[in-house]
Structure formats: structure tokens, C-alpha cells
Amino acid sequence: ALGADPEEEEEEEAVATSEEEQEEDVSEDDEGEDEEAGPSGRDSDAPDALPSDVDETENEEDEEYQEDETDEEMFDETHTVDDVLRSVNDERADGPAPYEILAQRKREANEKNEAAFRAELRSLGVNEREVEGLEGFGGKDKGKGGKGGARVGGGGKNAGKGRNRYSSNSELLERHNIDKEEMIKKNPAFAAFLGAAKQAGAVGNLARGDGPGRGRPKNPRRTRRRVVLDEAAQKLGEANSLYARGPEEWPRAMELLLEVIRLAPNDPDPYHTMAMIHDETAEGHREKARELVDSHSRIPEGIEVGDERTGEQEEEAGDVLRASLDAAEEEAALQLSLAARYEKKALDYSMIGATLRPRDVDTWYKLAQKSRANKNPRAALFCYGEALKNDPRPYARVDGRGLSNHWAQAEIFLEIREPRRALDHLVDVRDREPGNPRVATLLAQVYAELGDFETAEKTLDDFVAKTPGEVDLTLVNVHAESKMHAHAFAEAVALIDATRDAVVKSERERAKRERVNRAEEARLDARERALEAGEPPERAERLGHDAAAASVQASLDAQRRDPPFPPDLVAKAAMCALYLNELKDAREKLAELQSADPATYHDLWYECGVVCQDVREFEQAELLFTRLIHEVPDAYDASEVWERVGECVKARVRLSSRDAAYAAAASETAALEFWRSVARRHPHDVDATLPLAEALLKKGVQGREILDALPDEKTLLRAMTAAKTATSSSLPDDREASVVGGTPLFKKTMKNAQVSDLERVRFRAARALALRRRVGGDDAFLREAVALIDSMRARG
């Protein structure tokens, strides 16, 4: 034996030896080891690597040393840390992430332990039906009930099928006179099935609280494990010291931390330190990128401003400036790429550390938020799931985070286009918080997205029926829209009328919350600016309060100008009344809508205009469209709206007289005058001038007036050529459809939309050119066409 007998006096002398002497003994034996002994410098398989006072009975360590029961062992001789570290350093996106490797190991170990637990019960005489009815590690129930194993039944796929009649696995053992402690002693992994405090690690062993970052027991035995952990503790302390000294020492600190990880892979502390170093390194690279971006606005050295220079000098200075900016942009991109790489590694190390200490729920929530910020939804979902699974009181009345957890997971599943999985979490939240309108609204929207419109409408109907006082604008808006989609216009109007008071109350409360938040932001901002300007703290506080009071007053003034009832619901009520042919009510609602600012609610104005045109209320439609053209010109002074107004003008005038001939002539004249007004605003837009020219031709006008209404041949030919060239370069490439991860469908849709617009431009320009040739002959066309062809040939 390498170590002395524990019962002999020699061990007592070793125990009494000071910690410094013990470490000295170990370090002396390390001398002379060759470099292939591993990152720690010791060959763990060599018997002479251990000092003479080391006891090899490492599995018999004192129980008082088992301090931390929250850690799990994920690594052993079979399940090594090497695969996980390779995954951390793998920059490709096709392999599993470290947390996925560990999660898979844990699932496999859980399945193995569960099978062993059932087999043990069978061997002890428990009948097959009772064994099959046992709960496992928890599945869905585990996420709903806190720590795994203690919650029974409900929620699994086989709920109610093969179930036993016991409230827990422990009760089953008592019924059969099976000693629970004896079972756990025989296999510690069974504790997970029996509601015991200790949990099994992924490799089937109870987590030991003897990592290098733990406290020491009194008088530890010098086992092989103890020697390795002492060395790991020493290296971890040295690494932490190097980390504290600053970035210059971080490379060496990371080397030591990797050695610690290989010596004590089940200790979470070195992983967390590695994550902090990588996070701060990433922030350093981002700061460098910000500095480079800021330098873009400054003129590089050597370029003088304000001096008189020749054209050649000006061009040379421009080339120098562009080269400098290009170099800065490339360097900034490189720094951002490095930052992203370090952030990815920081998250990987943090996830490994959290997996080794899974009961730290706060860490899981922090990692979930970090994963979402880093655009890593799968990692965020894993973190939220672990947080919910390990939270002992997820639904506590005061500080429970279970509902917000389910809500966050639902949001993420919707973001990654998995609505069915989002549905499960939303139902959980709805069941526990039935009076929340946000939950009911989103739940109905998910049902609608899945095509289940009946359930979507029933969800909202039930909410309004059970909690009419809790509805808000969003819920009523979505619900009314779903009823309109089903052509239940009368029900939509009844819904809006029935919930009017509750919606007004909800909007007032929302406005109050927003007012308070804005006031607080104004106060803090004004106070901060005053302090930066050197004002005394008392005056800074006073200025902050003045800014908050001004913000509140501005919000109240804006609220007084707002319509008394939300325009969204006013517009929906107006459209429903139009479809129901209740014209008097519809006109009242449209007048109420027109009191709202068209620049803010332009989409509602346009929708109502379209419905008015559909139901032949042309005068109302013309009024809405015309105001949009003049008050929101950037969005609505466009060909589509012009065409609608032109049709409404003709229809309105035609319906104003019973004399069909007079009405037809008057409608053409009215449309002609409308297009004259459009062409005056847009004399070079073929979409504005072509309808005018065609209207003149239809009215019998000949010659110069028609030609004057249209752009000249040169302009039209160039428009056609440009549209043709752009169409050819924008044609979708079918090969892109096979690209994975490049959103080819989106690219193809966008290109098709661009091609459609360009084809329309080319078609309208061709019509206008044909009209010019019909009226004015071919001479001007041929002259401009030949010149254009010659210039294009010259350019190649």
C-alpha cells in the first residue's frame, strides 16, 4: 500500500501535519514529472506521484465534508470533460452546444437510474402494475412542481393510465415495508425518486462538496482525491489572483483555470471565472470597435481642412480619407467578431457551471436573459426550463417566478415559429391567472395562428363573460377583429358597446402608468445633467422635480386632445355598421374617427375608406382618401390612392343624377379635373400623367394638349430601359431556394415584390410612349430611341 493504514499511529501524525507541510510534500513529489503527465504536471496513474501519507481509500471520506448538496457530478472516467471543452472551442454552428451535451448525459443517466429503481422494486416484491404507475424524475410535472420527484402524477402523456393509488413513491415503499434509507444507501441515485434532499448527478453519483472552491473539513485524510483537489484549489486561487490583476494576466489565468477544470471537472467555480474573463474580454473588443466607429467622424491626420486645393489634390485627399475609413470599418468588424466569439464562450462556460450547480435558480434566470440578448433562443429556453425545474416555490404568492417564466418561454417559442409549444405555456399561465387579459389575448392569437379560429373566439368570449371588468383595448381589438373575420359584424358591435366602460378605464390606467414612467425618466435625466454641469445636489433635485412636473403636464395636455374612445374600436364599429347597412350609425362613427389625427391613425382612415368604397359610400371614401393624400403625403400621395379617388369621383358624380347621359359626361369631366390636379403636383410621374392623357384622349382632345400632359420620349425611354435593367438584375435565383439558414423564401418574396413594381413602371412607361407615338407620330420616338441605343452601345 502507498499510504499508511488509517488505524496506525502514522496516520495521526499525518493528520496533525500543517496544511503548508502537506502541500510541500505534494509539490516535492511533483518534481521530475515529465511534460506528458497532463496539464497539472502530475501523472495520476503513477503510484509514486503520491506522498507517503496519502490514503487511497478515497471513497471513505468523512461525511462532515459533504457540505454542498446542490452540486451535481457530470463528469467521471467514462463521461469526461474533454468533449464539452471541445464544444466550447468549436466555432462551427453545426455541433451540439456544451449544455446540450450535458443535458443529454443527464437524460441518459436519469433513464438508466429510473430503470434501476423500477427493477429494484420488482426484486423486492412490488407488483408490475404498481411499478409501472410510478412517477419518474418528473417530466412535465417536475417543471410544474418545483424540485423533481416530490410531485405526483398529472400532466404526463400517460396520466391516469397505469397509475398507482399512492400519493408518493415513499408511501408505496411504506405500504410494502421497504426501508427507504436502505434503498438510498444501496443506490444514492434513488433519492431523486423518493423526495430526498440530495440529488444524483448525471453520472449517477451524489454530488460531493469537496471541490477546490469549498471549505475544508477538520483534519482531512490524505487521499488521492484530496491531493488532486488540494492542487486544484491552489491553482484556482492563483488564477483568481491573476484575474484580479487585469487583462495582461488573463491568458495565464485561463491556462490555470483549464488545468483546474481537468483536475476537478465537477466544480462549477473555475467555469464561472472563465466566463467572467471571457465576458470582460468581449467588452474590451466592443469598446475598441466603438472607438473605431467614433473615429469615422474625425478627419484622419494629414488631411487639412479649409485649404485651397486643385481638383487633383481634392481627389487625392478623398482617396486617403476613404482608405482610412475602410480600414477603420474592417478593424471595427474584426473587433466585433472577436467580441461575439468571446461572448459565445462566456455563455458556454456559464452554462456548464450552472449545470453543475443546478439549484442556483437566480443564475439560470440571468443566463436566460443573457441568451436572449445574444440571440440564442434555444439556450434561453433551456435556462428557463432549468430555472422552473429547480425552483422549490415557483408559484409563491409574493416572489414566485413561475408565471413570468412560462410567459417568457411562450414568447420565445413564438419568436422561433413554434406556436404549438408556446400554447402549452400560455395555457399554464391562463390556468393560474385567469383574469389576465394579456394572456387571453395572446392565447387567442396563437389559436388563430394555428387555424383554430373557433377556439380562439371561444377563449376571448369566455374571458369577457367571466371577467368583463378586466378587459383592455388589445383584447377587445383582437376579439372584434376575429368576429369581423368570421363576418359576425353584429356580435363585434355588441362586444365593443358592452366593453366600452372597461376599455376606457383600462386606457386611463395605462396612460397614468406611462405618465408616471415618463415623469420619472425626465426627473432622473434632468438631475443627471444638472450634476454633470456642476450644480449642487439640492438644486439638481429641484431641477429634476421641475422636469417631472413639466412632463406630467405635457402628458395631461396630450391626453385631453386624444379622442374619448380609442380610434381603433371606433373604426371597427364604423366598418361593422357599414357592412350591416346601418348608414346613419356608420356616418356618426366616421365623423368621430375624423376627429382623430390622420397622421397618427392613417391606417384606420385608409381601412375605413376601402370599406366605404366597397359598400358604395363613395362620398365618405373620397373624403377619407383625399385628406390622407394632403395630410399624410409621404405615404398616401401615391398611384394606388389616386386611382381609388378617381374611381370614387366618377362613381359619386354618376350617382348624383338620374339622367344617365348627363351623369356619364359629368363623371368623366370630374375625373379629368381630378387627374389634372394630380399631374400638376407630379408632372414627371407617369402614374400621374398617363391617366390624365388617356382621359383627354377619351374626351376627344387632340394633339398638343395630350403630348404636353405626358413626359417626353427621352424620359419615357430611359425609364423603360432602367426598369428593364433593374428587373434583369433583380430576378430571383432558383438556386437560392436550396440555401439552408439564408431565409431564401424571404429573399425570393422581396425580389418578386421589387420585380413587380419595376414591371409596372415599365408597362406604364410603354403605354405612355405608345400614346405619344399615336398622337405625335414616330419621328421624335425614333430620334430619341436611336440616340439611346447608340449611347448604350458606346457604354458596352
PDB file of C-alpha atoms in Angstrom, residues 332-428:
ATOM      1  CA  ALA A 332     -14.152  47.511 -36.195  1.00  0.00           C
ATOM      2  CA  ALA A 333     -15.799  44.491 -37.861  1.00  0.00           C
ATOM      3  CA  LEU A 334     -12.905  42.308 -36.726  1.00  0.00           C
ATOM      4  CA  GLN A 335     -13.223  43.567 -33.141  1.00  0.00           C
ATOM      5  CA  LEU A 336     -16.963  42.887 -33.136  1.00  0.00           C
ATOM      6  CA  SER A 337     -16.354  39.397 -34.487  1.00  0.00           C
ATOM      7  CA  LEU A 338     -13.875  38.710 -31.687  1.00  0.00           C
ATOM      8  CA  ALA A 339     -16.342  40.101 -29.144  1.00  0.00           C
ATOM      9  CA  ALA A 340     -19.072  37.771 -30.393  1.00  0.00           C
ATOM     10  CA  ARG A 341     -16.688  34.810 -30.190  1.00  0.00           C
ATOM     11  CA  TYR A 342     -15.738  35.591 -26.592  1.00  0.00           C
ATOM     12  CA  GLU A 343     -19.378  36.193 -25.639  1.00  0.00           C
ATOM     13  CA  LYS A 344     -20.283  32.776 -27.028  1.00  0.00           C
ATOM     14  CA  LYS A 345     -17.546  31.117 -24.975  1.00  0.00           C
ATOM     15  CA  ALA A 346     -18.536  33.085 -21.865  1.00  0.00           C
ATOM     16  CA  LEU A 347     -22.100  31.836 -22.196  1.00  0.00           C
ATOM     17  CA  ASP A 348     -20.886  28.262 -22.741  1.00  0.00           C
ATOM     18  CA  TYR A 349     -18.726  28.306 -19.599  1.00  0.00           C
ATOM     19  CA  SER A 350     -21.525  29.896 -17.578  1.00  0.00           C
ATOM     20  CA  MET A 351     -23.965  27.215 -18.744  1.00  0.00           C
ATOM     21  CA  ILE A 352     -21.559  24.435 -17.743  1.00  0.00           C
ATOM     22  CA  GLY A 353     -21.107  25.979 -14.301  1.00  0.00           C
ATOM     23  CA  ALA A 354     -24.861  26.389 -13.875  1.00  0.00           C
ATOM     24  CA  THR A 355     -25.457  22.775 -14.907  1.00  0.00           C
ATOM     25  CA  LEU A 356     -23.022  21.646 -12.208  1.00  0.00           C
ATOM     26  CA  ARG A 357     -24.891  23.771  -9.652  1.00  0.00           C
ATOM     27  CA  PRO A 358     -28.460  23.469 -10.931  1.00  0.00           C
ATOM     28  CA  ARG A 359     -30.288  24.598  -7.768  1.00  0.00           C
ATOM     29  CA  ASP A 360     -28.989  28.168  -8.210  1.00  0.00           C
ATOM     30  CA  VAL A 361     -32.186  29.468  -9.790  1.00  0.00           C
ATOM     31  CA  ASP A 362     -31.024  33.100  -9.957  1.00  0.00           C
ATOM     32  CA  THR A 363     -28.115  32.083 -12.190  1.00  0.00           C
ATOM     33  CA  TRP A 364     -30.452  30.290 -14.584  1.00  0.00           C
ATOM     34  CA  TYR A 365     -32.598  33.394 -14.946  1.00  0.00           C
ATOM     35  CA  LYS A 366     -29.546  35.590 -15.568  1.00  0.00           C
ATOM     36  CA  LEU A 367     -28.299  33.174 -18.212  1.00  0.00           C
ATOM     37  CA  ALA A 368     -31.734  33.090 -19.830  1.00  0.00           C
ATOM     38  CA  GLN A 369     -31.701  36.872 -20.201  1.00  0.00           C
ATOM     39  CA  LYS A 370     -28.136  36.798 -21.477  1.00  0.00           C
ATOM     40  CA  SER A 371     -29.027  34.117 -24.028  1.00  0.00           C
ATOM     41  CA  ARG A 372     -31.937  36.193 -25.309  1.00  0.00           C
ATOM     42  CA  ALA A 373     -29.684  39.248 -25.583  1.00  0.00           C
ATOM     43  CA  ASN A 374     -27.185  37.155 -27.584  1.00  0.00           C
ATOM     44  CA  LYS A 375     -29.938  35.965 -29.969  1.00  0.00           C
ATOM     45  CA  ASN A 376     -29.697  32.378 -28.729  1.00  0.00           C
ATOM     46  CA  PRO A 377     -33.337  31.344 -28.162  1.00  0.00           C
ATOM     47  CA  ARG A 378     -32.646  27.611 -27.666  1.00  0.00           C
ATOM     48  CA  ALA A 379     -30.183  28.300 -24.874  1.00  0.00           C
ATOM     49  CA  ALA A 380     -32.675  30.730 -23.296  1.00  0.00           C
ATOM     50  CA  LEU A 381     -35.393  28.077 -23.356  1.00  0.00           C
ATOM     51  CA  PHE A 382     -33.050  25.567 -21.721  1.00  0.00           C
ATOM     52  CA  CYS A 383     -32.213  28.072 -18.957  1.00  0.00           C
ATOM     53  CA  TYR A 384     -35.854  28.921 -18.308  1.00  0.00           C
ATOM     54  CA  GLY A 385     -36.690  25.224 -18.178  1.00  0.00           C
ATOM     55  CA  GLU A 386     -33.916  24.512 -15.670  1.00  0.00           C
ATOM     56  CA  ALA A 387     -34.938  27.506 -13.553  1.00  0.00           C
ATOM     57  CA  LEU A 388     -38.533  26.302 -13.398  1.00  0.00           C
ATOM     58  CA  LYS A 389     -37.493  22.716 -12.690  1.00  0.00           C
ATOM     59  CA  ASN A 390     -35.170  23.627  -9.826  1.00  0.00           C
ATOM     60  CA  ASP A 391     -37.264  26.383  -8.233  1.00  0.00           C
ATOM     61  CA  PRO A 392     -38.702  24.982  -4.963  1.00  0.00           C
ATOM     62  CA  ARG A 393     -41.542  27.542  -4.914  1.00  0.00           C
ATOM     63  CA  PRO A 394     -42.133  28.716  -8.491  1.00  0.00           C
ATOM     64  CA  TYR A 395     -45.683  29.886  -7.835  1.00  0.00           C
ATOM     65  CA  ALA A 396     -45.255  31.528  -4.447  1.00  0.00           C
ATOM     66  CA  ARG A 397     -47.709  34.379  -3.981  1.00  0.00           C
ATOM     67  CA  VAL A 398     -45.094  37.059  -3.311  1.00  0.00           C
ATOM     68  CA  ASP A 399     -41.829  36.170  -5.044  1.00  0.00           C
ATOM     69  CA  GLY A 400     -42.745  33.272  -7.343  1.00  0.00           C
ATOM     70  CA  ARG A 401     -41.341  33.492 -10.857  1.00  0.00           C
ATOM     71  CA  GLY A 402     -43.113  30.544 -12.450  1.00  0.00           C
ATOM     72  CA  LEU A 403     -45.732  32.562 -14.349  1.00  0.00           C
ATOM     73  CA  SER A 404     -43.221  35.013 -15.805  1.00  0.00           C
ATOM     74  CA  ASN A 405     -41.081  32.002 -16.726  1.00  0.00           C
ATOM     75  CA  HIS A 406     -43.915  30.376 -18.691  1.00  0.00           C
ATOM     76  CA  TRP A 407     -44.692  33.701 -20.350  1.00  0.00           C
ATOM     77  CA  ALA A 408     -41.066  34.180 -21.411  1.00  0.00           C
ATOM     78  CA  GLN A 409     -40.904  30.660 -22.849  1.00  0.00           C
ATOM     79  CA  ALA A 410     -44.129  31.263 -24.756  1.00  0.00           C
ATOM     80  CA  GLU A 411     -42.710  34.459 -26.240  1.00  0.00           C
ATOM     81  CA  ILE A 412     -39.546  32.694 -27.345  1.00  0.00           C
ATOM     82  CA  PHE A 413     -41.424  29.800 -28.934  1.00  0.00           C
ATOM     83  CA  LEU A 414     -43.499  32.320 -30.875  1.00  0.00           C
ATOM     84  CA  GLU A 415     -40.330  34.113 -31.974  1.00  0.00           C
ATOM     85  CA  ILE A 416     -38.886  30.885 -33.378  1.00  0.00           C
ATOM     86  CA  ARG A 417     -42.200  29.976 -35.026  1.00  0.00           C
ATOM     87  CA  GLU A 418     -43.234  27.087 -32.793  1.00  0.00           C
ATOM     88  CA  PRO A 419     -46.717  28.198 -31.705  1.00  0.00           C
ATOM     89  CA  ARG A 420     -47.857  24.764 -30.549  1.00  0.00           C
ATOM     90  CA  ARG A 421     -45.151  24.664 -27.873  1.00  0.00           C
ATOM     91  CA  ALA A 422     -45.965  28.248 -26.908  1.00  0.00           C
ATOM     92  CA  LEU A 423     -49.562  27.157 -26.417  1.00  0.00           C
ATOM     93  CA  ASP A 424     -48.656  24.771 -23.573  1.00  0.00           C
ATOM     94  CA  HIS A 425     -47.011  27.543 -21.563  1.00  0.00           C
ATOM     95  CA  LEU A 426     -49.804  30.043 -22.211  1.00  0.00           C
ATOM     96  CA  VAL A 427     -52.405  27.539 -21.024  1.00  0.00           C
ATOM     97  CA  ASP A 428     -50.391  27.059 -17.814  1.00  0.00           C
TER      98      ASP A 428
END
